[in-house]
mmCIF file of C-alpha atoms in Angstrom:
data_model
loop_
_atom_site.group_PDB
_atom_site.id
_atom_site.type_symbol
_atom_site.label_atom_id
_atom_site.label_comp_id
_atom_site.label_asym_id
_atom_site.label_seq_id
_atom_site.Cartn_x
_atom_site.Cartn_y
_atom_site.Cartn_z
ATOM 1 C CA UNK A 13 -81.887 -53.216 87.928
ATOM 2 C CA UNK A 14 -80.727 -55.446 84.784
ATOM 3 C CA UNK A 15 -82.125 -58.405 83.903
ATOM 4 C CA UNK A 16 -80.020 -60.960 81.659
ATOM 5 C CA UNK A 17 -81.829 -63.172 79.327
ATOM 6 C CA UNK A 18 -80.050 -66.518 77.329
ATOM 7 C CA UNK A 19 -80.590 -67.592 74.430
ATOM 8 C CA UNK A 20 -79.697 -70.570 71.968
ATOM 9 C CA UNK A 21 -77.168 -68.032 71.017
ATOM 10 C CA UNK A 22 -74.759 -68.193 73.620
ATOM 11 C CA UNK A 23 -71.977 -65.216 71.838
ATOM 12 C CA UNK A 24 -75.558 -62.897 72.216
ATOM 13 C CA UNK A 25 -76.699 -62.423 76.057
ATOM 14 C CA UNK A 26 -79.693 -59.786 76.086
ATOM 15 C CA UNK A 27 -80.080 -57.136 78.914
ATOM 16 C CA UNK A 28 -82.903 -55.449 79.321
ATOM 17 C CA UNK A 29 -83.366 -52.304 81.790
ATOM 18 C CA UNK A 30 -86.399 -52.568 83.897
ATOM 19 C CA UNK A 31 -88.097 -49.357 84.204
ATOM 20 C CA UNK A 32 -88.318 -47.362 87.005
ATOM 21 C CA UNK A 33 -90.652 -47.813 89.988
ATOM 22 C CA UNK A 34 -93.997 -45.834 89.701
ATOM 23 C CA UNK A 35 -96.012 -43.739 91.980
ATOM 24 C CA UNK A 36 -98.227 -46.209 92.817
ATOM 25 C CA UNK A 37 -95.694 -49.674 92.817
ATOM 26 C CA UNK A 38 -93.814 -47.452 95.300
ATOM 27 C CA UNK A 39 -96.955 -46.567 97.166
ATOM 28 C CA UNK A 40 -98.350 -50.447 97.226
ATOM 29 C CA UNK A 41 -94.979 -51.278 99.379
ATOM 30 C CA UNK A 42 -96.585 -52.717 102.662
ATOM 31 C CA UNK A 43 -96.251 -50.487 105.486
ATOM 32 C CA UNK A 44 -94.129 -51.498 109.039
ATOM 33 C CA UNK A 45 -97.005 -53.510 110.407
ATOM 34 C CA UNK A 46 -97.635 -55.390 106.926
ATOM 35 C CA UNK A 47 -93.817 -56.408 106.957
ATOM 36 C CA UNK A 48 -94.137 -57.504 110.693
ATOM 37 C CA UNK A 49 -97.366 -59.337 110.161
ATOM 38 C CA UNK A 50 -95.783 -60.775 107.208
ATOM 39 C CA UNK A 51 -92.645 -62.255 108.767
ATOM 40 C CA UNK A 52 -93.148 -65.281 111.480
ATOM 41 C CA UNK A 53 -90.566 -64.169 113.480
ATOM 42 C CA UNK A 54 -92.428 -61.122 114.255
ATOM 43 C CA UNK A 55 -95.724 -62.784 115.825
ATOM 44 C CA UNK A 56 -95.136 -62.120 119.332
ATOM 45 C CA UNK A 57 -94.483 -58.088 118.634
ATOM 46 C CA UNK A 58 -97.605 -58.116 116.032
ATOM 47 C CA UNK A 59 -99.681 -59.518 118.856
ATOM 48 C CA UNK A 60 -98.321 -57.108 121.320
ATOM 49 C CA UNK A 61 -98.505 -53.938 118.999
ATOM 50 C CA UNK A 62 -102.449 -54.802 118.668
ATOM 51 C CA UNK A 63 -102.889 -54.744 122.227
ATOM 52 C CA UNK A 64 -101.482 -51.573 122.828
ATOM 53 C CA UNK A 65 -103.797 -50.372 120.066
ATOM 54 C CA UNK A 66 -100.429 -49.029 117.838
ATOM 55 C CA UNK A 67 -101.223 -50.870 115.034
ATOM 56 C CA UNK A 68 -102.958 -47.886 112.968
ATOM 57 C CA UNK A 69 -99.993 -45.589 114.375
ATOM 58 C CA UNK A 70 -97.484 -47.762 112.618
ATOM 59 C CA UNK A 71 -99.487 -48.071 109.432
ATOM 60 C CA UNK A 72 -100.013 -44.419 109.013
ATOM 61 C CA UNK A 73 -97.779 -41.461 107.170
ATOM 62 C CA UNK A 74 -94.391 -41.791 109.417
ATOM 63 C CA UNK A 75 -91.802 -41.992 109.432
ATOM 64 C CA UNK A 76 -90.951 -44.416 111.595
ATOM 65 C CA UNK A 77 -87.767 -46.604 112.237
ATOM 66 C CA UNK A 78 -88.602 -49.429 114.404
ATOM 67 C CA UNK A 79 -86.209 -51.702 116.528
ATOM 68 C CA UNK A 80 -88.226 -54.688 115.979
ATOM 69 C CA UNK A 81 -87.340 -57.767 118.364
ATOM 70 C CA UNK A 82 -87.827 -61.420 117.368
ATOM 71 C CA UNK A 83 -90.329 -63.813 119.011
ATOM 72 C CA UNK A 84 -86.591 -65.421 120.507
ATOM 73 C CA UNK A 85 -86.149 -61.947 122.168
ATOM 74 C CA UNK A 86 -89.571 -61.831 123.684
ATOM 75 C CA UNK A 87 -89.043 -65.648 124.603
ATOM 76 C CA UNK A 88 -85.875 -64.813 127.213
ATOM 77 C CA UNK A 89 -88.097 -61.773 129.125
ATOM 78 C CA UNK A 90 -89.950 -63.339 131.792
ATOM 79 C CA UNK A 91 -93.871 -63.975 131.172
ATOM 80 C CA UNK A 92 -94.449 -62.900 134.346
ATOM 81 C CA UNK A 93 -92.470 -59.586 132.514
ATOM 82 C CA UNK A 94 -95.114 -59.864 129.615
ATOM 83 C CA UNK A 95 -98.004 -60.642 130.930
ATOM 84 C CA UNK A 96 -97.898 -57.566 133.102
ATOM 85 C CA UNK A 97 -97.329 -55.648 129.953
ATOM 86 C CA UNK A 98 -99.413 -57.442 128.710
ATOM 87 C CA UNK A 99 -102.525 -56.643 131.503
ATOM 88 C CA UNK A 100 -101.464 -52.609 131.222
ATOM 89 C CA UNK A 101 -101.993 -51.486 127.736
ATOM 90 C CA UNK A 102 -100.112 -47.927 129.181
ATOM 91 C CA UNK A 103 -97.409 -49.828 129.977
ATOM 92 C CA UNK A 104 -97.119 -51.681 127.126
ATOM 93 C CA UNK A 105 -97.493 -48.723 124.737
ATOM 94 C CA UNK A 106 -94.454 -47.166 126.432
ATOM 95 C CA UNK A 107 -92.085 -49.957 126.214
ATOM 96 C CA UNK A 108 -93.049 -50.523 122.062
ATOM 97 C CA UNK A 109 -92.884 -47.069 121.354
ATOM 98 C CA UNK A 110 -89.123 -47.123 123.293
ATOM 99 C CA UNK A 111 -88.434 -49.071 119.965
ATOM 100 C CA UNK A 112 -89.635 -46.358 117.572
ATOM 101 C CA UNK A 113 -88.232 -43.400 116.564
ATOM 102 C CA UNK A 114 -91.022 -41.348 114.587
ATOM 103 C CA UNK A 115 -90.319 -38.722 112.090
ATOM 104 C CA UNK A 116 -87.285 -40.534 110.676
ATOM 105 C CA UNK A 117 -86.519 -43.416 108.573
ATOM 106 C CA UNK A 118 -83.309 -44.152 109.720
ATOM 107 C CA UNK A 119 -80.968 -46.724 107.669
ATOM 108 C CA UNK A 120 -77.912 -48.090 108.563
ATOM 109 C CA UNK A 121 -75.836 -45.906 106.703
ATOM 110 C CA UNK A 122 -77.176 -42.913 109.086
ATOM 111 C CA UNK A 123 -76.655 -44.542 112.254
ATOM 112 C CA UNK A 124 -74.173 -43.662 114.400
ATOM 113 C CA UNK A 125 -73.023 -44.236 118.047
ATOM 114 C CA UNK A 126 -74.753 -41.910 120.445
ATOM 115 C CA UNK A 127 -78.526 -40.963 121.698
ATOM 116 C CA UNK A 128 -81.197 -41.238 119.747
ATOM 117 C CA UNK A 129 -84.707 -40.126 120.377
ATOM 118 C CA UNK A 130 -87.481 -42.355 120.998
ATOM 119 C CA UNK A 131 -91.080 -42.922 120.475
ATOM 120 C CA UNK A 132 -91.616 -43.238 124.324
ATOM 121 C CA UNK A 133 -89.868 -39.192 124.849
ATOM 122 C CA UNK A 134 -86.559 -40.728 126.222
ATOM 123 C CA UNK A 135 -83.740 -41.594 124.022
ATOM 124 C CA UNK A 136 -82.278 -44.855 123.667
ATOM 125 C CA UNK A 137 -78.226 -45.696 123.257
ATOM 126 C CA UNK A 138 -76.624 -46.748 120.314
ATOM 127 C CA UNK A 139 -73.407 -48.063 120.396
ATOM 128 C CA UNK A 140 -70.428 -49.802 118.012
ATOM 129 C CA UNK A 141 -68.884 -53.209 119.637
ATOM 130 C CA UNK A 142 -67.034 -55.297 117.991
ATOM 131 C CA UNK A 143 -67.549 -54.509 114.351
ATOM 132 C CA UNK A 144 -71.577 -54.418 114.684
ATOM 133 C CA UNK A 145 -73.975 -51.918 116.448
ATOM 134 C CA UNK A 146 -76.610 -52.115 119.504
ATOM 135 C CA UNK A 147 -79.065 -49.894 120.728
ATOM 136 C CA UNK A 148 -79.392 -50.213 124.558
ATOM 137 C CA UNK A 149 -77.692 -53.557 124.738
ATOM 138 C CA UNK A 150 -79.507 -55.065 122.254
ATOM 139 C CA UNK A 151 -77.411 -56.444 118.786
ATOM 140 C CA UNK A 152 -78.468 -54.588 115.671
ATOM 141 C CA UNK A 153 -78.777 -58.320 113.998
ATOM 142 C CA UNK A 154 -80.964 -57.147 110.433
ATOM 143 C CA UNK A 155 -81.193 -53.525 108.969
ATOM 144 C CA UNK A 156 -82.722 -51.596 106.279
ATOM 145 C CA UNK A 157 -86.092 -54.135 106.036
ATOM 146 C CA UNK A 158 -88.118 -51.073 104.167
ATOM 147 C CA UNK A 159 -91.901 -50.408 104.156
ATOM 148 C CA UNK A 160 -93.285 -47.635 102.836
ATOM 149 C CA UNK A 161 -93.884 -45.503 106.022
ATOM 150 C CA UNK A 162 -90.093 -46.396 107.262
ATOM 151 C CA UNK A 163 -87.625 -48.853 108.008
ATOM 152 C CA UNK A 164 -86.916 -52.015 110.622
ATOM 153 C CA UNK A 165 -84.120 -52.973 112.051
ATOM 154 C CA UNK A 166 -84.245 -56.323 113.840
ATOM 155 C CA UNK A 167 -82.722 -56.555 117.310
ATOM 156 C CA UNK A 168 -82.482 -59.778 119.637
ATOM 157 C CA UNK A 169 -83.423 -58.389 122.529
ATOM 158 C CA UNK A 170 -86.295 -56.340 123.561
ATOM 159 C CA UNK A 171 -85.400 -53.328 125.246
ATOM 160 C CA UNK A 172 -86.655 -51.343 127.817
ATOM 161 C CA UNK A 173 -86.562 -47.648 129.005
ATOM 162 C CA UNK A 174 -85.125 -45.966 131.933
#
């Protein structure tokens, strides 16, 4: 990273090489759920990950990638949908964790089309259409948002297993 500085002196531009990251800047990088809780669009899955009591799984070691859907992709499944998830924490556990895959921080650069497994024990579909990727239907719309225990990638859709 290179940081330019101006001067009165316009013939003279200054550039200045920041040093590197540290142990512990790279270790106060907020985890998955800090990002989520962090970003408004993320409210709905926040709320939901506390109810099915994953919030300390998703804070802890990893790594995790994490298909995170937007508050717009919980808004088009039917309450009826969610509040039954919402009334079986078992239930609920099962369909989050069908948007995890633990053990890997996967970035966009490593995915490819094919199975992938998932939190839940079943695997999840990833496919290339039309120039962008989806995992079980659901558009790949943001990638690579780091934490330090992983990596989202935002999806507008939730998704459900088999």
């Amino acid at each position: 990273l290179f940081l330019g500085a101006c001067s009165d002196d316009a013939a003279t531009p200054t550039t200045t090489e920041a040093p590197p990251m540290t142990t512990d800047e790279a270790s106060a990088q907020p985890t998955i759920v800090e990002v989520a809780v962090a970003n408004p669009d993320f409210s709905t899955l926040v709320d939901l990950v506390v109810a099915a009591d994953l919030a300390d799984t998703l804070s802890g070691e990893g790594p995790f990638t994490v298909f995170a859907p937007t508050d717009e992709a919980f808004a088009a499944v039917p309450e009826d949908v969610l509040a039954a998830l919402a009334a079986n924490p078992d239930a609920l556990r099962t369909v989050l964790l069908y948007h995890v895959v633990v053990g890997a921080a996967v970035t966009s650069d490593m995915v490819e089309p094919g199975e992938v497994p998932m939190g839940d024990g079943s695997s999840a579909a990833i496919s290339a259409v039309d120039g962008g990727l989806m995992i079980d239907g659901a558009n790949i719309v943001a990638t690579d948002v780091e934490a330090s225990n992983g990596v989202i990638h935002v999806i507008d859709a939730v998704i459900l297993p088999n």
